mmCIF file of C-alpha atoms (C1' of nucleotides) in Angstrom:
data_model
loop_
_atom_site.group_PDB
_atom_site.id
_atom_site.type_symbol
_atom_site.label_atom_id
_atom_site.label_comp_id
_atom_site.label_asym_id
_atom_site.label_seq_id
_atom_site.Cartn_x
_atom_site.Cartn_y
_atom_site.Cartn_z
ATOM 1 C CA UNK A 1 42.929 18.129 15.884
ATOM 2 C CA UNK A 2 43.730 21.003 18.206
ATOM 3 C CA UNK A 3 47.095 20.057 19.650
ATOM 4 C CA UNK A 4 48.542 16.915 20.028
ATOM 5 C CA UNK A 5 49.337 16.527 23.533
ATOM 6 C CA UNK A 6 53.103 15.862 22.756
ATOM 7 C CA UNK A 7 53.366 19.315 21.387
ATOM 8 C CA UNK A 8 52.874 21.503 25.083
ATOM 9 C CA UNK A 9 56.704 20.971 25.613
ATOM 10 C CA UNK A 10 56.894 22.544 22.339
ATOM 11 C CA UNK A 11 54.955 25.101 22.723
ATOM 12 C CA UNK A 12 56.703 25.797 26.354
ATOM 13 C CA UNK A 13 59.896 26.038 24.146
ATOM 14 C CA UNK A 14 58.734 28.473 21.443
ATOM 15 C CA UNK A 15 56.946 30.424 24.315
ATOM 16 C CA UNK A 16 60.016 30.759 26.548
ATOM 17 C CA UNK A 17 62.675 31.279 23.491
ATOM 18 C CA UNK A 18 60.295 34.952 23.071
ATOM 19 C CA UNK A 19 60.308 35.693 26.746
ATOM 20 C CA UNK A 20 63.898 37.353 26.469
ATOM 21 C CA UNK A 21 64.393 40.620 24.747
ATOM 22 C CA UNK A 22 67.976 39.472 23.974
ATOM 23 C CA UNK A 23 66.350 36.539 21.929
ATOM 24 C CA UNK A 24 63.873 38.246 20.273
ATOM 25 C CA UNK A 25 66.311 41.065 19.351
ATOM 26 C CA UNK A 26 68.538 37.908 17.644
ATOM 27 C CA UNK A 27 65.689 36.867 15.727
ATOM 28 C CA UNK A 28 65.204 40.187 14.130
ATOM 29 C CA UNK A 29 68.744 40.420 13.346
ATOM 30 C CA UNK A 30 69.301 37.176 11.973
ATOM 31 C CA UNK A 31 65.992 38.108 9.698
ATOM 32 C CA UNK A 32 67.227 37.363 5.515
ATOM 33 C CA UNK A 33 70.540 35.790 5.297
ATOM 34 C CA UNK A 34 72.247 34.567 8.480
ATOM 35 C CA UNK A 35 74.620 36.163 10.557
ATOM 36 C CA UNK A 36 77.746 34.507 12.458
ATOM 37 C CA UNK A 37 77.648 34.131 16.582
ATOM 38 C CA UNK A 38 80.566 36.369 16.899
ATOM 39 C CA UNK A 39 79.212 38.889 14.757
ATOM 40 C CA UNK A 40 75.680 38.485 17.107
ATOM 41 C CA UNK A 41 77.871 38.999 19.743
ATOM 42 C CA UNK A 42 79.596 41.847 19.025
ATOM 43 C CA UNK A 43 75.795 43.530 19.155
ATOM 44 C CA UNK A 44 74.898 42.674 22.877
ATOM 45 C CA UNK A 45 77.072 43.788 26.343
ATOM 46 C CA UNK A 46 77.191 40.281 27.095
ATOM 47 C CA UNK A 47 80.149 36.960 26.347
ATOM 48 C CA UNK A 48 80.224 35.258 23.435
ATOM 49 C CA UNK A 49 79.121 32.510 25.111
ATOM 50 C CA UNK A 50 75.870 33.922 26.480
ATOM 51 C CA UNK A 51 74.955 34.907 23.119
ATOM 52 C CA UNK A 52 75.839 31.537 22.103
ATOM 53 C CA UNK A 53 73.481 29.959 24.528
ATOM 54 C CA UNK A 54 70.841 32.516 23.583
ATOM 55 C CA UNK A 55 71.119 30.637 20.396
ATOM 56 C CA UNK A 56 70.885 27.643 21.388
ATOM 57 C CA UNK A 57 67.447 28.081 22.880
ATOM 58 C CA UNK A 58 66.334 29.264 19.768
ATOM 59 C CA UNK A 59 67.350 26.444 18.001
ATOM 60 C CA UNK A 60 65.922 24.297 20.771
ATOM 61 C CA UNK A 61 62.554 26.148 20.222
ATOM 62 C CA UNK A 62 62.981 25.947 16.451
ATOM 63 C CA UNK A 63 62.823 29.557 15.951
ATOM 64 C CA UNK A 64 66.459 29.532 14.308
ATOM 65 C CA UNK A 65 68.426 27.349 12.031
ATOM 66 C CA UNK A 66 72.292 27.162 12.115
ATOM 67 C CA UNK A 67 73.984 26.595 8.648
ATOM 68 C CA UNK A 68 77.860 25.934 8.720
ATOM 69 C CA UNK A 69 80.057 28.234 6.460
ATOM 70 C CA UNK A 70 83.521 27.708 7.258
ATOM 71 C CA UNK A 71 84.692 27.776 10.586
ATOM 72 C CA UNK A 72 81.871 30.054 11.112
ATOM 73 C CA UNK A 73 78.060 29.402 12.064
ATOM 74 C CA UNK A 74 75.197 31.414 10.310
ATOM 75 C CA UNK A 75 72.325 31.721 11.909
ATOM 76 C CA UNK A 76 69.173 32.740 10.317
ATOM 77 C CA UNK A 77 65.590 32.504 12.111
ATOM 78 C CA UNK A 78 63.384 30.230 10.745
ATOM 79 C CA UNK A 79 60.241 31.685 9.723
ATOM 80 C CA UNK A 80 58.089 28.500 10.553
ATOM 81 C CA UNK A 81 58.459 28.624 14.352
ATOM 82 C CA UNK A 82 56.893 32.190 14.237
ATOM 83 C CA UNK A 83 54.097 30.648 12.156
ATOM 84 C CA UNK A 84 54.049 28.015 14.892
ATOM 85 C CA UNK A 85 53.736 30.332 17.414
ATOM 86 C CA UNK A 86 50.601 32.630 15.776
ATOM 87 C CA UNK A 87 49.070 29.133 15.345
ATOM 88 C CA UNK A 88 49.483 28.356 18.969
ATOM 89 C CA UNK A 89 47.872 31.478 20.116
ATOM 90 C CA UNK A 90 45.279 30.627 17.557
ATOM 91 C CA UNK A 91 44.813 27.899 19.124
ATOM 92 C CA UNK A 92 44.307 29.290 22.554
ATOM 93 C CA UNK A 93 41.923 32.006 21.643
ATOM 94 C CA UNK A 94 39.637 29.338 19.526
ATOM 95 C CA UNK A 95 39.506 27.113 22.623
ATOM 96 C CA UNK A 96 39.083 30.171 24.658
ATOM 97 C CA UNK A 97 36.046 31.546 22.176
ATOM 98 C CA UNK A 98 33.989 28.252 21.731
ATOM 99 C CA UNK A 99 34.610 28.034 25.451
ATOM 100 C CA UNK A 100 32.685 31.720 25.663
ATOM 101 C CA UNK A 101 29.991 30.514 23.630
ATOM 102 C CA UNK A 102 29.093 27.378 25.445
ATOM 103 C CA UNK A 103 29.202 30.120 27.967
ATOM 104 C CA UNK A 104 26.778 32.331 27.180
ATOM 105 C CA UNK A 105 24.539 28.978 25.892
ATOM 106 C CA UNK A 106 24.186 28.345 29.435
ATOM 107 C CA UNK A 107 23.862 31.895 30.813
ATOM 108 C CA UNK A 108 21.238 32.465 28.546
ATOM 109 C CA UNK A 109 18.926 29.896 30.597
ATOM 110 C CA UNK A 110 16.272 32.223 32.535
ATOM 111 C CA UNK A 111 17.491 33.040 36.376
ATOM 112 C CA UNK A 112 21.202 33.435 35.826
ATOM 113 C CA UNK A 113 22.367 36.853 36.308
ATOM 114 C CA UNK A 114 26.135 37.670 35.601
ATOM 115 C CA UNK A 115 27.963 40.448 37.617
ATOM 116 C CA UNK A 116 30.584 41.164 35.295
ATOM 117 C CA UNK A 117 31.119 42.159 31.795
ATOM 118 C CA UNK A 118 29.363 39.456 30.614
ATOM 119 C CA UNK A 119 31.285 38.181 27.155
ATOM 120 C CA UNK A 120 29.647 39.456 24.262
ATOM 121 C CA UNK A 121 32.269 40.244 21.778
ATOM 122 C CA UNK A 122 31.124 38.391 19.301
ATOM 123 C CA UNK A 123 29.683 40.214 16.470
ATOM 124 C CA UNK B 1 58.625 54.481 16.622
ATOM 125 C CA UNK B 2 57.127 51.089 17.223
ATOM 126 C CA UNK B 3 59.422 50.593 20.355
ATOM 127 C CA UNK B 4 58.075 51.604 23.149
ATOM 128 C CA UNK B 5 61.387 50.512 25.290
ATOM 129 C CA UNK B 6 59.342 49.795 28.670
ATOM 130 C CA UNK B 7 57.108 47.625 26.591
ATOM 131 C CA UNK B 8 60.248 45.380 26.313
ATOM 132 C CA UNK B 9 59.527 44.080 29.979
ATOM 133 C CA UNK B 10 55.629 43.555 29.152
ATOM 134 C CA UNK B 11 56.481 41.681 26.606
ATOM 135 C CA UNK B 12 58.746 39.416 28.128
ATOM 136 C CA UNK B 13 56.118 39.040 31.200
ATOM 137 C CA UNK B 14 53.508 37.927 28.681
ATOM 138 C CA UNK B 15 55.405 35.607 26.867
ATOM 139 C CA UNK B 16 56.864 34.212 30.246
ATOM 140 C CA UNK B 17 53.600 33.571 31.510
ATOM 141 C CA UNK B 18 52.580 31.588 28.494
ATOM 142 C CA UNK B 19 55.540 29.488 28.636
ATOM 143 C CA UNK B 20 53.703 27.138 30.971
ATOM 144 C CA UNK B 21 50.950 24.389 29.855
ATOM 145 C CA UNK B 22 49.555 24.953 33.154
ATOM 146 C CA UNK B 23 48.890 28.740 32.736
ATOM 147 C CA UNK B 24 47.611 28.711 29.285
ATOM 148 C CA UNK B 25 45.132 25.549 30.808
ATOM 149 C CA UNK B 26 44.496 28.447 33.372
ATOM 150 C CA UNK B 27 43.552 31.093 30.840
ATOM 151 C CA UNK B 28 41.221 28.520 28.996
ATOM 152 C CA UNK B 29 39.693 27.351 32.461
ATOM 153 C CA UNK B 30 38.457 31.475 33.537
ATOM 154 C CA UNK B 31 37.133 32.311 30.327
ATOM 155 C CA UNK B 32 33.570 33.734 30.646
ATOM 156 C CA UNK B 33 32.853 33.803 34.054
ATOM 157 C CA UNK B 34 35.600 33.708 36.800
ATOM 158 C CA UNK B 35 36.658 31.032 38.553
ATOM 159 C CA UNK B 36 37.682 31.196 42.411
ATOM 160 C CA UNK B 37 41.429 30.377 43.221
ATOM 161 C CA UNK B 38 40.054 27.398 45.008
ATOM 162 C CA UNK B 39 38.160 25.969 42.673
ATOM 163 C CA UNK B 40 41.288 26.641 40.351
ATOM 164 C CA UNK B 41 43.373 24.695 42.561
ATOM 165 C CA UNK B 42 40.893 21.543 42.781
ATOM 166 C CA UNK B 43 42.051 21.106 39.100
ATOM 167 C CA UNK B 44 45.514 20.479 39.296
ATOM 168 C CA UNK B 45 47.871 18.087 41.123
ATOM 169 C CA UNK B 46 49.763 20.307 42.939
ATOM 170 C CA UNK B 47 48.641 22.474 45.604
ATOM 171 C CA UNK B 48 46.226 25.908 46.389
ATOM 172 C CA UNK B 49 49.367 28.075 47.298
ATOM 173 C CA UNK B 50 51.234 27.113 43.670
ATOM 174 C CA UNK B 51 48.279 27.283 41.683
ATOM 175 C CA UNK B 52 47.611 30.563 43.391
ATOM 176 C CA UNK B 53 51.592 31.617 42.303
ATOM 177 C CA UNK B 54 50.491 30.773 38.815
ATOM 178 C CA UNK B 55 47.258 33.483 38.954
ATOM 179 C CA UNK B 56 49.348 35.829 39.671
ATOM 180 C CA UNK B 57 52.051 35.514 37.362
ATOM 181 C CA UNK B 58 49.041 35.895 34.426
ATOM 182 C CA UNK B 59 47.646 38.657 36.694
ATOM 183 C CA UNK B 60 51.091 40.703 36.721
ATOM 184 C CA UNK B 61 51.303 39.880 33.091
ATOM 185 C CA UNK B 62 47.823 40.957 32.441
ATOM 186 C CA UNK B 63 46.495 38.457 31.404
ATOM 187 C CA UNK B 64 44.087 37.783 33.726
ATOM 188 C CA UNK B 65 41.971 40.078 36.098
ATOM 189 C CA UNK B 66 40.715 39.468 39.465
ATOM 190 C CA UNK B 67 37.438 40.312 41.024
ATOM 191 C CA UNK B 68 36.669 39.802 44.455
ATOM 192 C CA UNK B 69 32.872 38.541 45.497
ATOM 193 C CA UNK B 70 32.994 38.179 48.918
ATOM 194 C CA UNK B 71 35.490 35.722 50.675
ATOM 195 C CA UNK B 72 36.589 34.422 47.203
ATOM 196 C CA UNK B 73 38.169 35.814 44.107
ATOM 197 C CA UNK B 74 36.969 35.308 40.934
ATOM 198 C CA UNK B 75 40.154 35.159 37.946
ATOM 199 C CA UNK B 76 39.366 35.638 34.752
ATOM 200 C CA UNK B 77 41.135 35.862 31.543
ATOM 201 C CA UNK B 78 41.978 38.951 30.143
ATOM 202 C CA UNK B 79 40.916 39.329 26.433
ATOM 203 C CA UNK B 80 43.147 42.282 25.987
ATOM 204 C CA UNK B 81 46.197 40.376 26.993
ATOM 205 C CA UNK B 82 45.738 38.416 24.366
ATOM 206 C CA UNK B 83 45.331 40.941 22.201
ATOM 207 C CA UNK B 84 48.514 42.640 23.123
ATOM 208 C CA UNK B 85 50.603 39.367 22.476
ATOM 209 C CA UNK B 86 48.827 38.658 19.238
ATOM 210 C CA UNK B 87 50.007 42.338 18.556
ATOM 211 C CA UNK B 88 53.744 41.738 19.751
ATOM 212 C CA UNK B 89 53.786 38.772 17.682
ATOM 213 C CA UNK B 90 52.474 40.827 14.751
ATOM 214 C CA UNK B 91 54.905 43.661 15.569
ATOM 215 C CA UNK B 92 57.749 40.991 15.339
ATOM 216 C CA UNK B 93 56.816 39.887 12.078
ATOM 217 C CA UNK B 94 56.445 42.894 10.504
ATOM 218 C CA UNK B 95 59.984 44.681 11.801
ATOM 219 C CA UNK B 96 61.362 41.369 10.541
ATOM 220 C CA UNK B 97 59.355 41.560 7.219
ATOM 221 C CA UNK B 98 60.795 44.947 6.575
ATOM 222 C CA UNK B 99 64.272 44.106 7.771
ATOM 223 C CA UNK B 100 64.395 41.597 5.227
ATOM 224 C CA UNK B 101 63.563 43.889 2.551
ATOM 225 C CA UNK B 102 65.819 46.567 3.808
ATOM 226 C CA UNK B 103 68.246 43.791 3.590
ATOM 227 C CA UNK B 104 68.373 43.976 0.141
ATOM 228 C CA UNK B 105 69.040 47.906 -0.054
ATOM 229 C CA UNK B 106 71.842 47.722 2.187
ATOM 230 C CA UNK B 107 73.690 44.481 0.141
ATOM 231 C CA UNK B 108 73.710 46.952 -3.142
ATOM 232 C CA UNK B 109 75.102 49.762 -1.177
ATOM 233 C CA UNK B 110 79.186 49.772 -0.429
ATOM 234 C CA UNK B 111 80.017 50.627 3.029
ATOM 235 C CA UNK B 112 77.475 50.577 5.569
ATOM 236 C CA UNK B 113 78.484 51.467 9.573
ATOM 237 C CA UNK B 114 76.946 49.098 12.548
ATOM 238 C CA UNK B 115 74.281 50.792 14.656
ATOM 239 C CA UNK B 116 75.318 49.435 17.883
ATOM 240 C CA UNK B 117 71.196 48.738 19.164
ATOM 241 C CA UNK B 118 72.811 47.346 22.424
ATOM 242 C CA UNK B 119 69.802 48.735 24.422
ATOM 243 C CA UNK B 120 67.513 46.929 26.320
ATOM 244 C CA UNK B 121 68.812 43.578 28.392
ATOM 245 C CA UNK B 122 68.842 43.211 31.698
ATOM 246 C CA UNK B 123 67.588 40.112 33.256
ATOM 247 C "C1'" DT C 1 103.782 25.639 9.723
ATOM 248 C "C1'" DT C 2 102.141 29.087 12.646
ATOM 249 C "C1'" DC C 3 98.880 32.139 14.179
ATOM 250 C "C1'" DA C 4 94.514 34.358 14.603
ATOM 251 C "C1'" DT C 5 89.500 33.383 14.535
ATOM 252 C "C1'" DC C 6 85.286 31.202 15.329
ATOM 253 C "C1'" DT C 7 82.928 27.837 17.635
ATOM 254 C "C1'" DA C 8 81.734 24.643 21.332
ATOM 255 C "C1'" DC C 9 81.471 23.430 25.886
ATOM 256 C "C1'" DA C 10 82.697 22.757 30.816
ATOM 257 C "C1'" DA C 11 82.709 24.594 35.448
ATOM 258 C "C1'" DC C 12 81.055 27.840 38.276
ATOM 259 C "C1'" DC C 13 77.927 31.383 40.383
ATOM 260 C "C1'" DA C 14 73.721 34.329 41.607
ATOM 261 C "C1'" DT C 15 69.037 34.793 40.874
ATOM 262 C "C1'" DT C 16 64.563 33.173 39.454
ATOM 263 C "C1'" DT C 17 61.170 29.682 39.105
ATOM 264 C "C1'" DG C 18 57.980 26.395 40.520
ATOM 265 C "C1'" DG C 19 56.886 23.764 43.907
ATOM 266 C "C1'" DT C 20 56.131 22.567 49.000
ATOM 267 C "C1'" DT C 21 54.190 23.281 54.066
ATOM 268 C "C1'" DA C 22 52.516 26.181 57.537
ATOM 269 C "C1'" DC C 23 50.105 29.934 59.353
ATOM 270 C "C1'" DA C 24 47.306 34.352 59.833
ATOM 271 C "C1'" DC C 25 43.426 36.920 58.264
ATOM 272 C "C1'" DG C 26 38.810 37.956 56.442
ATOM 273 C "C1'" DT C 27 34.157 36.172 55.414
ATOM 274 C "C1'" DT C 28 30.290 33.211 55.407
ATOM 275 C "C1'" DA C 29 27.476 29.551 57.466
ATOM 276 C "C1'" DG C 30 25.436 27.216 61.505
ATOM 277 C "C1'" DC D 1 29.923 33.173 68.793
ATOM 278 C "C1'" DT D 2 32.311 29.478 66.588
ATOM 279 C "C1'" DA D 3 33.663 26.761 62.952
ATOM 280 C "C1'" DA D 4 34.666 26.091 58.257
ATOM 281 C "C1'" DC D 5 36.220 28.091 54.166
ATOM 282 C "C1'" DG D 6 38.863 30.912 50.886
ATOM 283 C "C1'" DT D 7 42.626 33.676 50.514
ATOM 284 C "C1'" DG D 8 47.250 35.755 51.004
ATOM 285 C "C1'" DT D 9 51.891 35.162 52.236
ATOM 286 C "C1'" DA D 10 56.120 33.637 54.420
ATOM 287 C "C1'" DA D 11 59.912 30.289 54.763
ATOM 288 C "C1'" DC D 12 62.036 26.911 52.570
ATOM 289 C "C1'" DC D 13 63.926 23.857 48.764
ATOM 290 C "C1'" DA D 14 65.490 21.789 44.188
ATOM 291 C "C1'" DA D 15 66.080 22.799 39.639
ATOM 292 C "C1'" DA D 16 66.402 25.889 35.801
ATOM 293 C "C1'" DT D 17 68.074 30.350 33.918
ATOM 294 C "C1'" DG D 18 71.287 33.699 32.525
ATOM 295 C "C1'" DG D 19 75.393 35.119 33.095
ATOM 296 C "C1'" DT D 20 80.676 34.614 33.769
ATOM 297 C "C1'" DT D 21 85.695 32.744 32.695
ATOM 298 C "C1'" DG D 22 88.529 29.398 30.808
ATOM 299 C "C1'" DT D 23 89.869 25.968 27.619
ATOM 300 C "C1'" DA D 24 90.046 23.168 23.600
ATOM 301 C "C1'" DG D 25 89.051 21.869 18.680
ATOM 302 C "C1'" DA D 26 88.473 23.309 13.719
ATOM 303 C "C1'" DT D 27 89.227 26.255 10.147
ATOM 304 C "C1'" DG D 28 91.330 29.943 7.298
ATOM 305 C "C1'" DA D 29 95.077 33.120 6.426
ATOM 306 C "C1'" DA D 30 100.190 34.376 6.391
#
DNA sequence: TTCATCTACAACCATTTGGTTACACGTTAG
DNA sequence: CTAACGTGTAACCAAATGGTTGTAGATGAA
């Protein structure tokens, strides 16, 4: 079972939620115990409410989880969605590599000659 | 110094060009030997000039690398850009890893100032 | 109670994204 | 040469993104 259809979206999210220095900066911050949105804020030259909606794509993506203390809202990244993600890339490069091999199954049929640098990492 | 500051924008161009199920089918699709834009395009339901838009997001990203043979252009997958996200995701981790334990050294100690780290965002 | 804080969200705006069609330019085939 | 093919790119469009300000609801402190 590689990926289950169903989960591309999810991947798109997790994907996406890294492609923002701002958001990857939160979930370094936010690393151990939580911290509030305000205090977040107070770290970027940007609105509350941009930080807030940083956060909220990190939730989306499942990279963060928001636990209520008071009025306030801790946020602490969740260390499965970065597991998620290495396992998506795994994913890719295992497709990617048995893809390669097929490959080179065929290429290695007399009268094929391959210009470029024909993939032989393997090994 | 594991920040390398103008890295920041690689990064986000890598992980911006995976956020899309029909990229990463793209990466899987030139592995080995190259595949011509065209050919690309006859894969997809939409047309030559967005598929072409896609190439050259993973291109500018690096993932991908084109090779001209005659009228067409071959695109195939970068294994190094692979490599480098594998290695931002790693380099992620492991700030975060050692931020957590850090954590712990800064709860026992009394006052502790706030290093501002507002660099790096722009959009 | 009253006030300051923290959060949530709406409305708005500029730019980017992901797609389209159309067209011009090389290159190969007949 | 001419025609077909593959590519590159421009002009355009709808929707998403990333930001803003403003406002309102909870919550905690005085």
């Amino acid at each position: 079972m590689v990926v289950d259809e169903g989960t591309e979206q999810e991947v798109d999210r997790l994907f996406h939620a890294m492609a923002d220095a701002t958001r990857r900066d939160i979930l370094q911050r936010c690393t151990g115990d939580g911290l509030s949105v305000t205090r977040l804020a107070a770290a970027y030259p940007m609105s509350f409410a941009a930080v807030h909606k940083h956060v909220d794509v990190l939730a989306r993506a499942g990279l963060v989880r928001r636990q209520r203390r008071g009025r306030e809202q801790l946020v602490h990244t969740e260390h499965d969605g970065l597991r998620q993600l290495r396992q998506a890339l795994d994913d890719l490069e295992r497709t990617w590599r048995a893809r390669a091999d097929r490959m080179s199954d065929l290429l290695a049929e007399p009268g094929h000659r391959t210009p470029n640098t024909d993939g032989g990492q393997r090994r």
